[in-house]
JSON list of C-alpha atoms in Angstrom, two decimals:
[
{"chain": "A", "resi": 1, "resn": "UNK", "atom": "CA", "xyz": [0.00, 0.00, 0.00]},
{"chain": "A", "resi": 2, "resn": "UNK", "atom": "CA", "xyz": [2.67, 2.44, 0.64]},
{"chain": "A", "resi": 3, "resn": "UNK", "atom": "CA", "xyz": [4.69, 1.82, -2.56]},
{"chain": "A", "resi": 4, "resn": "UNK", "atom": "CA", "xyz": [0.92, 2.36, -4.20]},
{"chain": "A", "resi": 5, "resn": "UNK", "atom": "CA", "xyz": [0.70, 5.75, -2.46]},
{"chain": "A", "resi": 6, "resn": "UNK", "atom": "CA", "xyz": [4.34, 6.70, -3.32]},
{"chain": "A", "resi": 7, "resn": "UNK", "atom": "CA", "xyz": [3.56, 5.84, -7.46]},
{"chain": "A", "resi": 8, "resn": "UNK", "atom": "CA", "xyz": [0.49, 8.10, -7.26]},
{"chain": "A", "resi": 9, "resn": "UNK", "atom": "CA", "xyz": [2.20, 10.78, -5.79]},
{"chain": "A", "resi": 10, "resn": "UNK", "atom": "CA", "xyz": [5.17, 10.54, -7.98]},
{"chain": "A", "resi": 11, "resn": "UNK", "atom": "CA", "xyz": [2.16, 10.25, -11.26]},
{"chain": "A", "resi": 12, "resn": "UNK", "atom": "CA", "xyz": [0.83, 13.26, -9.95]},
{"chain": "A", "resi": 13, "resn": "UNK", "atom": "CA", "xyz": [3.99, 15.19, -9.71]},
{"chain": "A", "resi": 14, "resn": "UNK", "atom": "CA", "xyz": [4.84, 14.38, -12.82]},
{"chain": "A", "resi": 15, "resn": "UNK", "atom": "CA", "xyz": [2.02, 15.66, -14.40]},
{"chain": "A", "resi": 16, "resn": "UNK", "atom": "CA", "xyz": [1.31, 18.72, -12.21]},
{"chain": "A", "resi": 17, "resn": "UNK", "atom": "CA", "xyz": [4.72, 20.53, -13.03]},
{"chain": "A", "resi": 18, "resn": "UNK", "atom": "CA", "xyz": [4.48, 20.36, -16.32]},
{"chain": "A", "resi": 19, "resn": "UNK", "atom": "CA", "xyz": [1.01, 21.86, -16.44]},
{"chain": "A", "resi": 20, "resn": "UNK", "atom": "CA", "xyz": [1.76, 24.43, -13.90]},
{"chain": "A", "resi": 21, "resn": "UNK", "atom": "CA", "xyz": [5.03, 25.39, -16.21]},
{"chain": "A", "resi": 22, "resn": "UNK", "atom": "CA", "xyz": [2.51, 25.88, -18.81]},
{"chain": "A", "resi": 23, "resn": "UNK", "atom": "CA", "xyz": [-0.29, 27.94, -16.59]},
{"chain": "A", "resi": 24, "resn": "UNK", "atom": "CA", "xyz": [3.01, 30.29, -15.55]},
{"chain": "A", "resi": 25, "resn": "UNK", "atom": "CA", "xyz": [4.21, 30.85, -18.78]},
{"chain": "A", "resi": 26, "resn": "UNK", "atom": "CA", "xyz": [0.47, 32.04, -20.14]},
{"chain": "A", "resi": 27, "resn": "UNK", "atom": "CA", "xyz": [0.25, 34.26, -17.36]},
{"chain": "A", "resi": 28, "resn": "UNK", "atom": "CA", "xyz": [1.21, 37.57, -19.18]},
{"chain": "A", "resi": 29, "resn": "UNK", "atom": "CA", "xyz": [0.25, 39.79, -15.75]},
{"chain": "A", "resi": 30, "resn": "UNK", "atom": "CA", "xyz": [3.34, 38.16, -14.55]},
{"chain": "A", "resi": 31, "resn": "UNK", "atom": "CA", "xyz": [5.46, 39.64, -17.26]},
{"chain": "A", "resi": 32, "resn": "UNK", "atom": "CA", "xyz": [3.66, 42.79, -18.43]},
{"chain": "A", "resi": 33, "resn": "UNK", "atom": "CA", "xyz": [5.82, 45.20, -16.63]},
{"chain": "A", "resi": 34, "resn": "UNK", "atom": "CA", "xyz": [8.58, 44.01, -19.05]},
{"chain": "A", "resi": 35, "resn": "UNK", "atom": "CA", "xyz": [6.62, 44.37, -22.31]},
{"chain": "A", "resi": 36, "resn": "UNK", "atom": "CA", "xyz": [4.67, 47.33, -21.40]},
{"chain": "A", "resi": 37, "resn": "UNK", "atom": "CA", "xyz": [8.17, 49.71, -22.19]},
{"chain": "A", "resi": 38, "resn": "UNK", "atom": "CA", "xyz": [11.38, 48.57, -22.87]},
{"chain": "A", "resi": 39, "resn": "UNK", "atom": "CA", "xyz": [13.70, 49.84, -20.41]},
{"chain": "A", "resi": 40, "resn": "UNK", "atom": "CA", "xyz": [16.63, 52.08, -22.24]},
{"chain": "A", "resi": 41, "resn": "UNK", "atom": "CA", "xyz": [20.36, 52.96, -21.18]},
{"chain": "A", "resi": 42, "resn": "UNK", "atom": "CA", "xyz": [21.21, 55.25, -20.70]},
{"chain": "A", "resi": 43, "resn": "UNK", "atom": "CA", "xyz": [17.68, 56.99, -19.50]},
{"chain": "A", "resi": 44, "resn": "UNK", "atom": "CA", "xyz": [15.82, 59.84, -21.70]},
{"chain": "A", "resi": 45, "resn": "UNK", "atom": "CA", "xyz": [15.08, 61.81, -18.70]},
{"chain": "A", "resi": 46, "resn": "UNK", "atom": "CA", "xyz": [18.74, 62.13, -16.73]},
{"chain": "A", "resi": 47, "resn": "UNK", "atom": "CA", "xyz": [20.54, 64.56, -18.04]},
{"chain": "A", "resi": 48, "resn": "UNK", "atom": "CA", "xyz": [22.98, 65.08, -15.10]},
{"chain": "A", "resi": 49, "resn": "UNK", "atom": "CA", "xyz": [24.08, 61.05, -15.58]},
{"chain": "A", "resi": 50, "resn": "UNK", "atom": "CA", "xyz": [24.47, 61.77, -19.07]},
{"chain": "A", "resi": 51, "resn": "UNK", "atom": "CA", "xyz": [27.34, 64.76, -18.71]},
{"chain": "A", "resi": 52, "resn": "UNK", "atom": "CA", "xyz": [28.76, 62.44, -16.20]},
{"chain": "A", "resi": 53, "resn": "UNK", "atom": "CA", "xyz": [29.25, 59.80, -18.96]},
{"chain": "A", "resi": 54, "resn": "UNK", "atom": "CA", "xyz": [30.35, 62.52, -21.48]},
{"chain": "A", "resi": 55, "resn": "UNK", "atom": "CA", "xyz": [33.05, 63.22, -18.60]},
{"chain": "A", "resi": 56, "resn": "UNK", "atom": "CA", "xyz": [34.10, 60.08, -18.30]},
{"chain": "A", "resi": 57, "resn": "UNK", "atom": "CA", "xyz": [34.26, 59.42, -21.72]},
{"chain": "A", "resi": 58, "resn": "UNK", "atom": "CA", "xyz": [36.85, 62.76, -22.37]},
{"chain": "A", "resi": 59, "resn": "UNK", "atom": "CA", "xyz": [38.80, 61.65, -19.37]},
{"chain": "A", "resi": 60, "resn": "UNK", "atom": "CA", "xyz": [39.47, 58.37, -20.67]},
{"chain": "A", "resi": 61, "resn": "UNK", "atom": "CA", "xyz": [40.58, 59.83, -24.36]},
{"chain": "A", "resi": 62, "resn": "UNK", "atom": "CA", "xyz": [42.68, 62.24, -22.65]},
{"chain": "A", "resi": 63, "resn": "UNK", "atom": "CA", "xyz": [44.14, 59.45, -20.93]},
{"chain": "A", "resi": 64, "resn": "UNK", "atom": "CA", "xyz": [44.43, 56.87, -23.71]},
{"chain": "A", "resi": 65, "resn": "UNK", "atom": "CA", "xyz": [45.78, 59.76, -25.77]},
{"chain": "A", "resi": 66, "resn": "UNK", "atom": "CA", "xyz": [48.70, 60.92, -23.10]},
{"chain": "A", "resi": 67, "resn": "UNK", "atom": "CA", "xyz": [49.39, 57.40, -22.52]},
{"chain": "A", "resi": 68, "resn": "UNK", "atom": "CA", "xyz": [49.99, 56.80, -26.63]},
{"chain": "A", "resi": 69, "resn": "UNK", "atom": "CA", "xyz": [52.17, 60.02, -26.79]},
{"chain": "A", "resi": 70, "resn": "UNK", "atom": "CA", "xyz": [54.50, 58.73, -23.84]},
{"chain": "A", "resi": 71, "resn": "UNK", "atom": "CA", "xyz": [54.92, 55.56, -26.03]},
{"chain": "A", "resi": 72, "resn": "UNK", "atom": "CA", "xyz": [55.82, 57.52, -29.14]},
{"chain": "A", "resi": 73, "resn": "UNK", "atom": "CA", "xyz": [58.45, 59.36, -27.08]},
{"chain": "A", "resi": 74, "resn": "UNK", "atom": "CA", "xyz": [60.10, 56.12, -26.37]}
]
């Protein structure tokens, strides 16, 4: 009897995940948030992360470019 009970939970497992993979992935309230707008770097609205970036960006050429003139000097 217990092996019985052990074979109908296992045949119930078995075809309970699969069905509840199914039910999840049909569920589009549990994804809408990502389709409703895709989410884009760097953000429209930040302008102060933006001249950040820009800064960054000159500071590394200035670097790369002092770096490549010390070589040439060699």
């Amino acid at each position: 009897m217990r092996r019985l009970k052990l074979e109908v939970f296992r045949m119930v497992l078995y075809l309970s995940f699969p069905v509840a993979m199914f039910w999840a992935a049909g569920e589009i309230q549990i994804y809408q948030e990502a389709l409703d707008k895709p989410k884009l770097f760097p953000p429209e609205d930040d302008y102060q992360m933006r001249m950040e970036f820009e800064d960054l960006k000159e500071r590394m050429r200035k670097k790369r470019e002092a770096k490549l003139l010390a070589e040439a000097k060699d």
